[in-house]
XYZ file of C-alpha atoms in Angstrom:
289
model
C 30.300 29.955 7.811
C 29.524 28.325 4.572
C 25.780 28.809 3.345
C 23.230 26.391 3.824
C 22.694 23.387 1.080
C 19.677 24.247 -1.203
C 18.082 20.993 -0.164
C 18.322 21.728 3.724
C 17.018 25.204 3.026
C 14.177 23.615 1.053
C 13.427 20.862 3.500
C 13.169 23.639 6.255
C 10.635 25.826 4.034
C 8.644 22.933 3.250
C 8.303 21.683 6.441
C 6.958 24.885 7.730
C 3.832 23.899 6.046
C 2.878 27.595 5.216
C 1.982 27.069 1.584
C 5.034 28.047 -0.057
C 4.600 29.078 -3.672
C 6.743 27.338 -6.055
C 6.448 28.029 -9.854
C 7.752 26.000 -12.529
C 10.224 26.501 -15.216
C 11.020 24.877 -18.693
C 14.221 26.180 -19.076
C 17.023 28.304 -17.352
C 15.661 31.679 -18.726
C 12.388 30.999 -17.022
C 14.200 29.929 -13.806
C 16.088 32.957 -13.819
C 12.855 35.081 -14.029
C 11.609 33.214 -10.984
C 14.454 33.712 -9.316
C 14.897 37.693 -10.054
C 11.045 37.640 -8.757
C 12.125 36.407 -5.309
C 10.503 32.977 -5.365
C 12.155 30.453 -2.998
C 12.417 27.465 -5.181
C 12.248 26.268 -8.667
C 10.289 23.575 -10.159
C 11.613 21.833 -13.636
C 8.063 20.789 -15.157
C 8.316 17.610 -17.141
C 5.155 18.904 -18.674
C 6.688 22.277 -19.500
C 9.840 20.604 -20.958
C 7.873 18.443 -23.207
C 5.691 21.323 -24.477
C 8.926 23.513 -24.991
C 11.464 21.642 -26.189
C 9.667 19.079 -28.409
C 6.308 20.910 -28.847
C 4.409 18.014 -27.394
C 1.560 17.028 -24.757
C 2.739 15.518 -21.537
C 2.493 11.891 -22.264
C 5.955 10.548 -21.314
C 8.026 11.911 -24.380
C 10.630 13.442 -22.041
C 13.657 11.122 -21.046
C 16.497 11.099 -18.541
C 18.884 12.883 -20.623
C 16.642 15.998 -21.264
C 15.954 16.433 -17.789
C 19.661 16.045 -16.735
C 20.612 18.555 -19.315
C 17.960 21.328 -18.200
C 18.785 20.620 -14.845
C 22.376 21.431 -15.102
C 21.456 24.303 -17.245
C 19.051 25.908 -14.382
C 21.748 25.000 -11.803
C 23.942 27.196 -13.578
C 21.349 30.143 -14.055
C 20.212 30.039 -10.447
C 21.072 29.355 -6.808
C 17.680 28.471 -5.624
C 16.406 24.806 -4.804
C 15.719 22.941 -7.738
C 12.942 20.272 -7.664
C 12.643 18.062 -10.730
C 9.703 16.383 -12.013
C 11.231 12.890 -12.941
C 7.784 11.181 -13.703
C 7.974 7.634 -13.224
C 11.637 7.428 -12.663
C 12.226 6.092 -16.173
C 11.550 2.375 -15.349
C 11.873 -0.124 -12.088
C 13.294 0.645 -8.887
C 17.038 0.234 -10.626
C 15.974 2.957 -13.317
C 15.246 5.067 -10.428
C 18.382 4.691 -8.569
C 20.097 5.719 -11.902
C 17.787 8.627 -12.139
C 18.483 9.986 -8.765
C 22.251 9.928 -9.095
C 22.204 11.294 -12.422
C 19.739 14.397 -11.559
C 21.476 14.806 -8.351
C 24.810 15.232 -9.791
C 23.447 17.641 -12.232
C 22.248 19.776 -9.493
C 18.847 18.969 -8.234
C 18.047 19.010 -4.883
C 14.718 16.982 -4.785
C 13.163 14.334 -7.274
C 9.535 13.830 -8.096
C 8.318 10.292 -8.600
C 4.823 9.350 -9.572
C 2.977 5.840 -9.413
C 1.638 6.070 -13.134
C 2.267 3.232 -15.474
C 4.525 4.259 -18.106
C 4.022 5.897 -20.603
C 2.811 8.535 -17.977
C 0.164 11.423 -18.646
C -0.345 14.560 -17.310
C -1.878 14.349 -13.931
C -4.979 16.440 -15.058
C -5.611 14.343 -17.989
C -7.991 11.245 -18.456
C -7.294 7.677 -18.832
C -4.288 7.423 -16.442
C -3.375 3.958 -15.201
C -1.124 2.986 -12.137
C 1.420 0.474 -10.975
C 0.955 -1.427 -7.975
C 1.714 0.200 -4.464
C 4.298 -1.992 -3.709
C 6.057 -1.232 -7.005
C 6.071 2.309 -6.098
C 7.148 1.616 -2.515
C 10.238 -0.315 -3.972
C 10.990 2.936 -6.413
C 10.691 4.879 -3.094
C 13.073 3.021 -1.303
C 15.483 3.101 -4.381
C 15.464 6.927 -4.392
C 16.219 7.384 -0.746
C 18.899 4.868 -0.919
C 20.658 6.509 -3.905
C 20.547 9.809 -2.916
C 24.047 11.234 -1.614
C 22.963 14.419 0.286
C 20.555 13.559 3.468
C 18.551 16.450 2.175
C 18.330 15.622 -1.331
C 14.532 15.223 -0.899
C 12.253 12.543 -2.220
C 8.720 13.727 -3.585
C 6.321 10.686 -4.135
C 3.088 11.324 -5.982
C 0.112 9.270 -6.338
C -2.463 9.715 -9.221
C -4.828 7.126 -7.672
C -7.409 9.662 -6.378
C -8.881 9.773 -10.399
C -8.270 6.001 -10.815
C -9.135 4.420 -7.232
C -10.701 7.275 -5.313
C -9.321 9.430 -2.604
C -9.402 6.997 0.298
C -6.824 4.867 -2.100
C -4.872 7.747 -2.819
C -4.574 8.490 0.788
C -3.417 5.152 1.588
C -0.760 4.912 -1.189
C 0.688 8.108 -0.039
C 0.893 6.931 3.557
C 2.731 3.628 2.499
C 5.355 5.898 0.541
C 5.951 8.210 3.525
C 6.770 5.220 5.434
C 8.767 3.841 2.352
C 10.870 7.177 3.080
C 9.285 9.814 1.094
C 10.113 13.094 2.470
C 6.896 14.712 1.258
C 4.041 13.089 -0.472
C 1.806 14.700 -3.502
C -1.754 13.347 -3.913
C -2.437 14.815 -7.657
C -5.668 16.363 -9.052
C -7.992 16.463 -5.907
C -11.075 18.061 -7.237
C -12.735 19.779 -4.061
C -11.981 21.487 -0.959
C -13.117 18.930 1.054
C -10.528 16.310 -0.519
C -7.739 18.982 0.043
C -8.455 19.546 3.513
C -8.533 15.710 3.977
C -4.875 15.185 2.349
C -3.383 18.001 4.481
C -5.116 16.930 7.967
C -4.840 13.017 7.277
C -1.200 12.400 6.104
C 1.709 13.107 8.428
C 4.632 14.049 6.141
C 4.473 17.520 3.951
C 2.304 17.841 1.285
C 2.236 19.205 -2.170
C -0.811 20.967 -3.890
C -0.622 21.132 -7.652
C -2.357 24.298 -8.954
C -2.742 23.490 -12.573
C -4.651 26.437 -14.135
C -7.693 25.634 -15.948
C -7.123 22.056 -14.387
C -9.322 19.855 -11.860
C -8.088 21.237 -8.443
C -9.544 24.398 -7.060
C -7.606 27.438 -7.299
C -7.174 29.048 -3.609
C -4.684 31.637 -2.380
C -1.371 30.421 -1.227
C -2.482 31.520 2.320
C -5.629 29.464 2.331
C -3.411 26.316 1.596
C -0.748 27.460 4.086
C -3.784 27.536 6.644
C -4.808 23.874 5.874
C -1.150 22.888 6.149
C 0.200 22.271 2.686
C 4.014 22.779 2.587
C 4.437 23.652 -1.263
C 1.815 25.111 -3.301
C 3.025 24.179 -7.105
C 2.157 26.673 -10.038
C 4.286 24.113 -12.628
C 3.384 25.870 -15.595
C 2.211 29.275 -15.130
C 5.083 30.597 -16.530
C 4.884 28.704 -19.507
C 1.159 29.811 -20.118
C 1.914 33.246 -19.479
C 4.852 32.970 -22.264
C 2.386 31.524 -24.443
C 0.077 34.119 -24.084
C 2.829 37.043 -24.270
C 4.145 35.396 -27.351
C 0.923 35.201 -29.045
C 0.202 38.978 -28.313
C 3.692 40.152 -29.361
C 3.452 38.076 -32.763
C -0.040 39.005 -33.228
C 0.913 42.806 -33.031
C 3.786 42.134 -35.295
C 1.858 40.349 -38.100
C -1.104 42.961 -37.991
C 1.006 46.083 -38.149
C 3.991 44.930 -39.736
C 6.462 46.332 -37.235
C 7.062 45.745 -33.444
C 8.503 48.552 -31.318
C 9.669 48.551 -27.386
C 7.252 51.311 -26.853
C 4.099 49.034 -27.847
C 4.539 47.443 -24.175
C 4.469 44.038 -25.762
C 8.034 42.707 -25.404
C 10.891 43.231 -22.776
C 13.008 45.676 -23.738
C 16.529 44.843 -25.288
C 18.241 46.054 -22.000
C 15.764 43.935 -19.972
C 16.471 40.915 -21.552
C 20.443 41.627 -21.693
C 20.156 42.283 -18.042
C 18.177 38.814 -17.203
C 20.923 36.897 -18.907
C 23.407 39.027 -16.878
C 25.505 40.353 -20.073
C 27.162 42.808 -18.092
C 29.001 40.015 -16.025
C 30.410 38.492 -19.228
C 31.498 41.825 -20.458
C 33.394 42.027 -16.988
C 35.021 38.791 -17.651
C 35.898 39.356 -21.286
C 37.657 42.743 -19.866
C 39.325 40.491 -17.272
C 40.877 37.901 -19.581
C 41.632 40.232 -22.574
């Protein structure tokens, strides 16, 4: 029997509404760490990609080609389902169609689209603006029509809570689900009561995005699962941890003039080679010699 398609597995797990934890990755190495630690899916973070690839904030600088390149690299590195943050879809409904085809070919199993006007901003930044609900509905329909595998999932995010209020955000999310979105995502709810309403009032599975230091309360995954959320996203936990780790290691190097494995500030050389599976390439080299 063939293995279950990653998108099918993702659909099943999110539909269980048990608060599945999904960390974000900004590159294939982070995705490998996520898989090695036993997580069930990986999220290619647009914010993380902007921060790590360009050294820029999450203000719409990432393009489709960047996403496709990194999606393909992650697909080669891990077997996990891959959820790709595709921002606004890079244009109108026709651009969304092209984005879905491009990212699905690159190895994505789900795409996240949002209803911000372009250029978008991080969902936890101030000063966001929205496209009309009707325009976003058209984008959702285009994404659904464009997918090749029936379990390529469409996640429709709304940033309306910060702009028009929670009631408007819930209405938008319901409209996106009616248009065919498999999962909806009300970004940046600011209290537990709002989280409870999102999980209770919207029929399809929901995403909660826990931005460390952001607007949404940080609860245990089990608490989110008890509310009924399907997916608990930590889009940049790995990135923020890596920044702290890099800073500590390089501060130690700067201050002491040397850095040893025994200092406990870095992964060992052997750990690094194991993570990139050098032993498998050594075996291939011997095979083809």
